[in-house]
Coordinates of C-alpha atoms and ligand atoms in Angstrom, one line a residue:
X1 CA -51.4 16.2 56.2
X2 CA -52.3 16.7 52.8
X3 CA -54.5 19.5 51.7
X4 CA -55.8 20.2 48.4
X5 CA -56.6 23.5 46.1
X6 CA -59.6 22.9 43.7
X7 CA -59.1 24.4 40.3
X8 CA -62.4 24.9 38.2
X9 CA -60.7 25.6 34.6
X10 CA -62.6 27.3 31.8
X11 CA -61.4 26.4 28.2
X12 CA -59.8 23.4 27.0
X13 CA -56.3 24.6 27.6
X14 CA -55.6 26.8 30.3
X15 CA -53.0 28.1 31.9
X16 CA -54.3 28.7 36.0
X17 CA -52.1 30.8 37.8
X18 CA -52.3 29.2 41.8
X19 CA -49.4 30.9 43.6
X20 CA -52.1 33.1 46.2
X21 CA -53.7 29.8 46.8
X22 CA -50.4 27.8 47.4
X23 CA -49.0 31.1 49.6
X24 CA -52.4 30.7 51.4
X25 CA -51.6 27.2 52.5
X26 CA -48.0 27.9 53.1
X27 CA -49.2 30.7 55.6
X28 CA -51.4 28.9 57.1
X29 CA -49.5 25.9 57.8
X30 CA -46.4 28.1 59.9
X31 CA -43.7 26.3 58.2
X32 CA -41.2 28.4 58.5
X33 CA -38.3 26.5 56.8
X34 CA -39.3 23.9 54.6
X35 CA -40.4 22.6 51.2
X36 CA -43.8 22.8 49.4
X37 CA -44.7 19.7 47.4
X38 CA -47.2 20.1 44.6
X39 CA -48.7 17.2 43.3
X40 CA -51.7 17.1 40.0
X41 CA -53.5 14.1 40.1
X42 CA -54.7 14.0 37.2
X43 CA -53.1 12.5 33.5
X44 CA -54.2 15.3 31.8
X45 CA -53.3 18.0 33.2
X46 CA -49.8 19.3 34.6
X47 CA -48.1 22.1 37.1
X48 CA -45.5 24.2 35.9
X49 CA -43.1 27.9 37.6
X50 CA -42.9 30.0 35.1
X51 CA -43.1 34.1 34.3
X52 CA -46.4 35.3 35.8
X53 CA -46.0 39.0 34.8
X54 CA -46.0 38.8 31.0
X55 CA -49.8 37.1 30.2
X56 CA -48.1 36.9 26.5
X57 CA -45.6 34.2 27.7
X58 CA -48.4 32.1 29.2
X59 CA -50.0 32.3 25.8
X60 CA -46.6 31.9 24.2
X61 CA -46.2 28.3 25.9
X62 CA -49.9 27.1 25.2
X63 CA -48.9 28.1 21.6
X64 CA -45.6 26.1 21.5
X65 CA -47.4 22.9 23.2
X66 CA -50.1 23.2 20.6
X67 CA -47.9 23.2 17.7
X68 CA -45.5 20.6 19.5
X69 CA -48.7 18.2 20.0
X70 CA -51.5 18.8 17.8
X71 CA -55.4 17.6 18.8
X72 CA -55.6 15.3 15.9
X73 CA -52.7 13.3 14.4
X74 CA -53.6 9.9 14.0
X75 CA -53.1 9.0 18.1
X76 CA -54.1 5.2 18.8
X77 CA -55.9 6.3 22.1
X78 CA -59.9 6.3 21.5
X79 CA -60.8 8.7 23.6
X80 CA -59.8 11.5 21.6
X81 CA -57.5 13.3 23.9
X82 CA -54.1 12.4 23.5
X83 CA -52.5 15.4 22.8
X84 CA -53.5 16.0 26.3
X85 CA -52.3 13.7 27.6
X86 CA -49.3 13.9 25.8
X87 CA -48.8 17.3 26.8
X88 CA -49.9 16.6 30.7
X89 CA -46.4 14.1 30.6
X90 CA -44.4 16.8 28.1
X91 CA -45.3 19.5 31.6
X92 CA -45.3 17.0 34.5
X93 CA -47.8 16.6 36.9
X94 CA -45.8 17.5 39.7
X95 CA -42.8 20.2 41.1
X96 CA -41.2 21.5 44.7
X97 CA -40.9 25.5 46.0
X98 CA -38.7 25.9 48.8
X99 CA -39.7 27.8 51.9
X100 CA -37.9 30.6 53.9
X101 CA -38.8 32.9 56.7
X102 CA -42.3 31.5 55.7
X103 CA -42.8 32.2 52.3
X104 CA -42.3 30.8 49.0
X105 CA -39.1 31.3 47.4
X106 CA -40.1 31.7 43.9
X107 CA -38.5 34.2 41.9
X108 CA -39.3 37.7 41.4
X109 CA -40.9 37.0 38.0
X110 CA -42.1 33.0 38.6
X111 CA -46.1 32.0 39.1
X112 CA -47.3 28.4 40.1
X113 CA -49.3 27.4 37.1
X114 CA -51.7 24.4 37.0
X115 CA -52.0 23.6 33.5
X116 CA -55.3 22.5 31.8
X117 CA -55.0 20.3 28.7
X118 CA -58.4 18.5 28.4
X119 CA -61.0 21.1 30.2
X120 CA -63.0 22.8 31.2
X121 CA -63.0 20.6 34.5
X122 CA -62.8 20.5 37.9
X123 CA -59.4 19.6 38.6
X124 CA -57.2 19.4 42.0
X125 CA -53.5 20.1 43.0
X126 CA -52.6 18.1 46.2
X127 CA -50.4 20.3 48.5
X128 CA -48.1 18.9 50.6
X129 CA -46.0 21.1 53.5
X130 CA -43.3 19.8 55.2
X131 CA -40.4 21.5 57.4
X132 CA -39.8 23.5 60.7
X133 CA -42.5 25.8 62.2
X134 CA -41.6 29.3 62.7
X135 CA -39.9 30.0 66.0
Ligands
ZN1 ZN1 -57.7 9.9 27.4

């Protein structure tokens, strides 16, 4: 089964830390051993692991992508947004955690980031579970 967190982002670009929710649904699921799929359906907007500790390097990456891809230079696309999209392919829409003992193996300083290019919006990060309940 696939479950699904909602995401309501606030600003145009965002950077949404989402590791408690994703923990939640690992928890909850009693995989023990096993992989967590994470899937944004959406083509502008992207998921990304990266340090959760530091807010500076969250801004430090929204920074980059905005110098990288500016809002306006001369894009074909009509409606407006193709730096976001741009940067929604530039991220990915989509990466795997693996799970142990029942919990996320992410390292000590990674976060699960859904990343907001064209918002604010509603957005949603499909969650798929799949591997061996806990004995
Ligand atoms: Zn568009």
């Amino acid at each position: 089964m696939i479950k699904h967190v909602n995401v309501k982002t606030g600003a145009r670009v965002d950077l949404i830390d989402i590791t408690s929710e994703i923990e939640g649904l690992v928890e909850e699921s009693e995989v023990g051993e096993g992989v967590c799929y994470l899937y944004v359906p959406h083509t502008t907007a992207g998921i990304t692991i990266n340090e959760g500790a530091d807010p500076s390097v969250r801004r430090d990456i929204i920074h980059t992508l905005q110098k990288i891809v500016p809002r306006d230079a001369g894009y074909a696309h009509m409606e407006g947004n193709s730096d976001a999209h741009i940067k929604s392919s530039l991220v990915g829409t989509s990466t795997i955690v693996l799970i142990e003992q029942g919990r996320l193996q992410l390292g000590t300083w990674q976060s699960i980031f859904f990343c907001e290019f064209d918002g604010p919006r509603d957005r949603r990060v499909a969650v798929k579970i799949m591997g061996s309940k806990e004995p």
